[in-house]
Amino acid sequence: MKLKEQLTLKESIMKAKNNKTASIKSFSLSEMEDKYVGKIGTKERDEYEYKLSMDILSHMIKKARQERKLTQEQLGKLVGVQKAQISKLESSANSATIDTIIKVFKALKADVHFNVTLEDKLLQLS
């Protein structure tokens, strides 16, 4: 959310708090994303969704490593990369290749499942 939009939202909340007769309207996450990020299908929304997905992936890699009680250096040795690369991967998977991500999860002995959904229909391999 842009700083100006955050300030506008904060001002609106403060005005509502000061006005005893005002009611506070609630919004769904989708409504807030549409308003402050952009509608589904826009460039801004696509970038937001991509970054969010990469953030989740980074956190899952870190969580899996910690569950296996491995240091970043130990995981790096298992994968064949430096500790710094594991650190970067855990802080943001944006620049990682799918090959590297699969190698990391394989080293962690973690199953990875990919789902492809096309217009609300889950695609199945047959």
mmCIF file with all atom_site columns, C-alpha atoms in Angstrom:
data_model
loop_
_atom_site.group_PDB
_atom_site.id
_atom_site.type_symbol
_atom_site.label_atom_id
_atom_site.label_alt_id
_atom_site.label_comp_id
_atom_site.label_asym_id
_atom_site.label_entity_id
_atom_site.label_seq_id
_atom_site.pdbx_PDB_ins_code
_atom_site.Cartn_x
_atom_site.Cartn_y
_atom_site.Cartn_z
_atom_site.occupancy
_atom_site.B_iso_or_equiv
_atom_site.pdbx_formal_charge
_atom_site.auth_seq_id
_atom_site.auth_comp_id
_atom_site.auth_asym_id
_atom_site.auth_atom_id
_atom_site.pdbx_PDB_model_num
ATOM 1   C CA . MET A 1 1   ? 0.000   0.000   0.000   1.00 0.00 ? 1   MET A CA 1
ATOM 2   C CA . LYS A 1 2   ? 1.394   3.407   -0.934  1.00 0.00 ? 2   LYS A CA 1
ATOM 3   C CA . LEU A 1 3   ? 2.212   5.837   1.874   1.00 0.00 ? 3   LEU A CA 1
ATOM 4   C CA . LYS A 1 4   ? -0.361  8.382   0.680   1.00 0.00 ? 4   LYS A CA 1
ATOM 5   C CA . GLU A 1 5   ? -3.079  5.696   0.638   1.00 0.00 ? 5   GLU A CA 1
ATOM 6   C CA . GLN A 1 6   ? -2.044  4.535   4.121   1.00 0.00 ? 6   GLN A CA 1
ATOM 7   C CA . LEU A 1 7   ? -2.313  8.079   5.436   1.00 0.00 ? 7   LEU A CA 1
ATOM 8   C CA . THR A 1 8   ? -5.707  8.545   3.783   1.00 0.00 ? 8   THR A CA 1
ATOM 9   C CA . LEU A 1 9   ? -6.938  5.298   5.299   1.00 0.00 ? 9   LEU A CA 1
ATOM 10  C CA . LYS A 1 10  ? -5.559  6.274   8.716   1.00 0.00 ? 10  LYS A CA 1
ATOM 11  C CA . GLU A 1 11  ? -7.265  9.682   8.504   1.00 0.00 ? 11  GLU A CA 1
ATOM 12  C CA . SER A 1 12  ? -10.563 8.008   7.613   1.00 0.00 ? 12  SER A CA 1
ATOM 13  C CA . ILE A 1 13  ? -10.274 5.699   10.603  1.00 0.00 ? 13  ILE A CA 1
ATOM 14  C CA . MET A 1 14  ? -9.465  8.590   12.933  1.00 0.00 ? 14  MET A CA 1
ATOM 15  C CA . LYS A 1 15  ? -12.459 10.587  11.662  1.00 0.00 ? 15  LYS A CA 1
ATOM 16  C CA . ALA A 1 16  ? -14.712 7.587   12.187  1.00 0.00 ? 16  ALA A CA 1
ATOM 17  C CA . LYS A 1 17  ? -13.429 7.153   15.744  1.00 0.00 ? 17  LYS A CA 1
ATOM 18  C CA . ASN A 1 18  ? -14.083 10.821  16.501  1.00 0.00 ? 18  ASN A CA 1
ATOM 19  C CA . ASN A 1 19  ? -17.598 10.696  15.052  1.00 0.00 ? 19  ASN A CA 1
ATOM 20  C CA . LYS A 1 20  ? -19.670 8.673   17.522  1.00 0.00 ? 20  LYS A CA 1
ATOM 21  C CA . THR A 1 21  ? -22.508 8.193   15.042  1.00 0.00 ? 21  THR A CA 1
ATOM 22  C CA . ALA A 1 22  ? -20.260 6.967   12.259  1.00 0.00 ? 22  ALA A CA 1
ATOM 23  C CA . SER A 1 23  ? -20.165 3.265   11.660  1.00 0.00 ? 23  SER A CA 1
ATOM 24  C CA . ILE A 1 24  ? -17.007 1.500   10.600  1.00 0.00 ? 24  ILE A CA 1
ATOM 25  C CA . LYS A 1 25  ? -17.369 -0.474  7.420   1.00 0.00 ? 25  LYS A CA 1
ATOM 26  C CA . SER A 1 26  ? -15.410 -3.661  7.091   1.00 0.00 ? 26  SER A CA 1
ATOM 27  C CA . PHE A 1 27  ? -13.765 -4.800  3.889   1.00 0.00 ? 27  PHE A CA 1
ATOM 28  C CA . SER A 1 28  ? -12.635 -8.208  2.710   1.00 0.00 ? 28  SER A CA 1
ATOM 29  C CA . LEU A 1 29  ? -9.010  -8.844  1.795   1.00 0.00 ? 29  LEU A CA 1
ATOM 30  C CA . SER A 1 30  ? -10.045 -9.098  -1.875  1.00 0.00 ? 30  SER A CA 1
ATOM 31  C CA . GLU A 1 31  ? -11.736 -5.702  -1.722  1.00 0.00 ? 31  GLU A CA 1
ATOM 32  C CA . MET A 1 32  ? -8.671  -4.141  -0.123  1.00 0.00 ? 32  MET A CA 1
ATOM 33  C CA . GLU A 1 33  ? -6.340  -5.742  -2.678  1.00 0.00 ? 33  GLU A CA 1
ATOM 34  C CA . ASP A 1 34  ? -8.571  -4.534  -5.530  1.00 0.00 ? 34  ASP A CA 1
ATOM 35  C CA . LYS A 1 35  ? -8.611  -1.008  -4.140  1.00 0.00 ? 35  LYS A CA 1
ATOM 36  C CA . TYR A 1 36  ? -4.992  -0.590  -3.061  1.00 0.00 ? 36  TYR A CA 1
ATOM 37  C CA . VAL A 1 37  ? -3.074  -3.031  -5.267  1.00 0.00 ? 37  VAL A CA 1
ATOM 38  C CA . GLY A 1 38  ? -5.190  -3.266  -8.397  1.00 0.00 ? 38  GLY A CA 1
ATOM 39  C CA . LYS A 1 39  ? -7.847  -5.475  -9.905  1.00 0.00 ? 39  LYS A CA 1
ATOM 40  C CA . ILE A 1 40  ? -7.063  -9.075  -10.846 1.00 0.00 ? 40  ILE A CA 1
ATOM 41  C CA . GLY A 1 41  ? -5.394  -9.151  -14.250 1.00 0.00 ? 41  GLY A CA 1
ATOM 42  C CA . THR A 1 42  ? -3.671  -5.772  -13.948 1.00 0.00 ? 42  THR A CA 1
ATOM 43  C CA . LYS A 1 43  ? 0.116   -5.528  -14.095 1.00 0.00 ? 43  LYS A CA 1
ATOM 44  C CA . GLU A 1 44  ? 0.268   -4.217  -10.521 1.00 0.00 ? 44  GLU A CA 1
ATOM 45  C CA . ARG A 1 45  ? -1.850  -7.077  -9.168  1.00 0.00 ? 45  ARG A CA 1
ATOM 46  C CA . ASP A 1 46  ? 0.151   -9.690  -11.102 1.00 0.00 ? 46  ASP A CA 1
ATOM 47  C CA . GLU A 1 47  ? 3.412   -8.310  -9.654  1.00 0.00 ? 47  GLU A CA 1
ATOM 48  C CA . TYR A 1 48  ? 1.899   -8.276  -6.159  1.00 0.00 ? 48  TYR A CA 1
ATOM 49  C CA . GLU A 1 49  ? 0.686   -11.886 -6.471  1.00 0.00 ? 49  GLU A CA 1
ATOM 50  C CA . TYR A 1 50  ? 4.078   -13.005 -7.818  1.00 0.00 ? 50  TYR A CA 1
ATOM 51  C CA . LYS A 1 51  ? 6.010   -11.323 -4.997  1.00 0.00 ? 51  LYS A CA 1
ATOM 52  C CA . LEU A 1 52  ? 3.614   -12.768 -2.441  1.00 0.00 ? 52  LEU A CA 1
ATOM 53  C CA . SER A 1 53  ? 4.070   -16.273 -3.864  1.00 0.00 ? 53  SER A CA 1
ATOM 54  C CA . MET A 1 54  ? 7.858   -15.913 -3.820  1.00 0.00 ? 54  MET A CA 1
ATOM 55  C CA . ASP A 1 55  ? 7.710   -14.653 -0.244  1.00 0.00 ? 55  ASP A CA 1
ATOM 56  C CA . ILE A 1 56  ? 5.689   -17.687 0.809   1.00 0.00 ? 56  ILE A CA 1
ATOM 57  C CA . LEU A 1 57  ? 8.113   -20.000 -0.984  1.00 0.00 ? 57  LEU A CA 1
ATOM 58  C CA . SER A 1 58  ? 11.068  -18.372 0.799   1.00 0.00 ? 58  SER A CA 1
ATOM 59  C CA . HIS A 1 59  ? 9.404   -18.832 4.173   1.00 0.00 ? 59  HIS A CA 1
ATOM 60  C CA . MET A 1 60  ? 8.595   -22.473 3.398   1.00 0.00 ? 60  MET A CA 1
ATOM 61  C CA . ILE A 1 61  ? 12.231  -23.183 2.526   1.00 0.00 ? 61  ILE A CA 1
ATOM 62  C CA . LYS A 1 62  ? 13.391  -21.597 5.790   1.00 0.00 ? 62  LYS A CA 1
ATOM 63  C CA . LYS A 1 63  ? 10.752  -23.436 7.829   1.00 0.00 ? 63  LYS A CA 1
ATOM 64  C CA . ALA A 1 64  ? 11.629  -26.791 6.240   1.00 0.00 ? 64  ALA A CA 1
ATOM 65  C CA . ARG A 1 65  ? 15.347  -26.189 6.890   1.00 0.00 ? 65  ARG A CA 1
ATOM 66  C CA . GLN A 1 66  ? 14.665  -25.328 10.518  1.00 0.00 ? 66  GLN A CA 1
ATOM 67  C CA . GLU A 1 67  ? 12.409  -28.390 10.930  1.00 0.00 ? 67  GLU A CA 1
ATOM 68  C CA . ARG A 1 68  ? 15.330  -30.520 9.706   1.00 0.00 ? 68  ARG A CA 1
ATOM 69  C CA . LYS A 1 69  ? 17.552  -28.701 12.216  1.00 0.00 ? 69  LYS A CA 1
ATOM 70  C CA . LEU A 1 70  ? 20.017  -27.652 9.533   1.00 0.00 ? 70  LEU A CA 1
ATOM 71  C CA . THR A 1 71  ? 22.013  -24.450 9.332   1.00 0.00 ? 71  THR A CA 1
ATOM 72  C CA . GLN A 1 72  ? 22.075  -22.488 6.093   1.00 0.00 ? 72  GLN A CA 1
ATOM 73  C CA . GLU A 1 73  ? 25.663  -23.629 5.627   1.00 0.00 ? 73  GLU A CA 1
ATOM 74  C CA . GLN A 1 74  ? 24.719  -27.308 6.064   1.00 0.00 ? 74  GLN A CA 1
ATOM 75  C CA . LEU A 1 75  ? 21.850  -26.998 3.584   1.00 0.00 ? 75  LEU A CA 1
ATOM 76  C CA . GLY A 1 76  ? 24.149  -25.206 1.159   1.00 0.00 ? 76  GLY A CA 1
ATOM 77  C CA . LYS A 1 77  ? 26.581  -28.134 1.271   1.00 0.00 ? 77  LYS A CA 1
ATOM 78  C CA . LEU A 1 78  ? 23.762  -30.605 0.609   1.00 0.00 ? 78  LEU A CA 1
ATOM 79  C CA . VAL A 1 79  ? 22.609  -28.571 -2.398  1.00 0.00 ? 79  VAL A CA 1
ATOM 80  C CA . GLY A 1 80  ? 26.100  -27.668 -3.626  1.00 0.00 ? 80  GLY A CA 1
ATOM 81  C CA . VAL A 1 81  ? 25.861  -23.913 -3.104  1.00 0.00 ? 81  VAL A CA 1
ATOM 82  C CA . GLN A 1 82  ? 27.308  -21.381 -0.684  1.00 0.00 ? 82  GLN A CA 1
ATOM 83  C CA . LYS A 1 83  ? 25.576  -20.371 2.565   1.00 0.00 ? 83  LYS A CA 1
ATOM 84  C CA . ALA A 1 84  ? 25.022  -16.894 1.075   1.00 0.00 ? 84  ALA A CA 1
ATOM 85  C CA . GLN A 1 85  ? 22.864  -18.380 -1.691  1.00 0.00 ? 85  GLN A CA 1
ATOM 86  C CA . ILE A 1 86  ? 20.678  -20.171 0.858   1.00 0.00 ? 86  ILE A CA 1
ATOM 87  C CA . SER A 1 87  ? 20.374  -16.935 2.820   1.00 0.00 ? 87  SER A CA 1
ATOM 88  C CA . LYS A 1 88  ? 19.292  -15.050 -0.327  1.00 0.00 ? 88  LYS A CA 1
ATOM 89  C CA . LEU A 1 89  ? 16.838  -17.799 -1.182  1.00 0.00 ? 89  LEU A CA 1
ATOM 90  C CA . GLU A 1 90  ? 15.279  -17.637 2.276   1.00 0.00 ? 90  GLU A CA 1
ATOM 91  C CA . SER A 1 91  ? 14.980  -13.870 2.162   1.00 0.00 ? 91  SER A CA 1
ATOM 92  C CA . SER A 1 92  ? 13.566  -13.787 -1.366  1.00 0.00 ? 92  SER A CA 1
ATOM 93  C CA . ALA A 1 93  ? 13.106  -16.557 -3.911  1.00 0.00 ? 93  ALA A CA 1
ATOM 94  C CA . ASN A 1 94  ? 12.582  -14.011 -6.714  1.00 0.00 ? 94  ASN A CA 1
ATOM 95  C CA . SER A 1 95  ? 15.880  -14.710 -8.431  1.00 0.00 ? 95  SER A CA 1
ATOM 96  C CA . ALA A 1 96  ? 15.956  -18.472 -7.874  1.00 0.00 ? 96  ALA A CA 1
ATOM 97  C CA . THR A 1 97  ? 15.444  -20.922 -10.692 1.00 0.00 ? 97  THR A CA 1
ATOM 98  C CA . ILE A 1 98  ? 12.888  -23.692 -10.349 1.00 0.00 ? 98  ILE A CA 1
ATOM 99  C CA . ASP A 1 99  ? 15.795  -26.135 -10.609 1.00 0.00 ? 99  ASP A CA 1
ATOM 100 C CA . THR A 1 100 ? 17.474  -24.623 -7.545  1.00 0.00 ? 100 THR A CA 1
ATOM 101 C CA . ILE A 1 101 ? 14.228  -24.619 -5.576  1.00 0.00 ? 101 ILE A CA 1
ATOM 102 C CA . ILE A 1 102 ? 13.621  -28.284 -6.396  1.00 0.00 ? 102 ILE A CA 1
ATOM 103 C CA . LYS A 1 103 ? 17.212  -29.156 -5.391  1.00 0.00 ? 103 LYS A CA 1
ATOM 104 C CA . VAL A 1 104 ? 16.728  -27.392 -2.053  1.00 0.00 ? 104 VAL A CA 1
ATOM 105 C CA . PHE A 1 105 ? 13.497  -29.221 -1.268  1.00 0.00 ? 105 PHE A CA 1
ATOM 106 C CA . LYS A 1 106 ? 15.037  -32.515 -2.390  1.00 0.00 ? 106 LYS A CA 1
ATOM 107 C CA . ALA A 1 107 ? 17.982  -31.943 -0.038  1.00 0.00 ? 107 ALA A CA 1
ATOM 108 C CA . LEU A 1 108 ? 15.456  -31.254 2.719   1.00 0.00 ? 108 LEU A CA 1
ATOM 109 C CA . LYS A 1 109 ? 13.675  -34.515 1.848   1.00 0.00 ? 109 LYS A CA 1
ATOM 110 C CA . ALA A 1 110 ? 10.493  -32.542 1.309   1.00 0.00 ? 110 ALA A CA 1
ATOM 111 C CA . ASP A 1 111 ? 7.768   -33.418 -1.170  1.00 0.00 ? 111 ASP A CA 1
ATOM 112 C CA . VAL A 1 112 ? 6.807   -30.560 -3.445  1.00 0.00 ? 112 VAL A CA 1
ATOM 113 C CA . HIS A 1 113 ? 3.482   -30.572 -5.245  1.00 0.00 ? 113 HIS A CA 1
ATOM 114 C CA . PHE A 1 114 ? 2.578   -28.294 -8.110  1.00 0.00 ? 114 PHE A CA 1
ATOM 115 C CA . ASN A 1 115 ? -1.011  -27.483 -8.923  1.00 0.00 ? 115 ASN A CA 1
ATOM 116 C CA . VAL A 1 116 ? -2.118  -25.702 -12.030 1.00 0.00 ? 116 VAL A CA 1
ATOM 117 C CA . THR A 1 117 ? -5.561  -24.127 -11.985 1.00 0.00 ? 117 THR A CA 1
ATOM 118 C CA . LEU A 1 118 ? -7.095  -22.839 -15.175 1.00 0.00 ? 118 LEU A CA 1
ATOM 119 C CA . GLU A 1 119 ? -10.237 -20.736 -14.768 1.00 0.00 ? 119 GLU A CA 1
ATOM 120 C CA . ASP A 1 120 ? -11.072 -22.351 -11.398 1.00 0.00 ? 120 ASP A CA 1
ATOM 121 C CA . LYS A 1 121 ? -10.468 -25.842 -12.784 1.00 0.00 ? 121 LYS A CA 1
ATOM 122 C CA . LEU A 1 122 ? -7.581  -27.886 -11.404 1.00 0.00 ? 122 LEU A CA 1
ATOM 123 C CA . LEU A 1 123 ? -5.624  -29.456 -14.246 1.00 0.00 ? 123 LEU A CA 1
ATOM 124 C CA . GLN A 1 124 ? -4.761  -33.132 -13.798 1.00 0.00 ? 124 GLN A CA 1
ATOM 125 C CA . LEU A 1 125 ? -2.050  -35.100 -15.546 1.00 0.00 ? 125 LEU A CA 1
ATOM 126 C CA . SER A 1 126 ? -3.558  -38.066 -17.308 1.00 0.00 ? 126 SER A CA 1
#
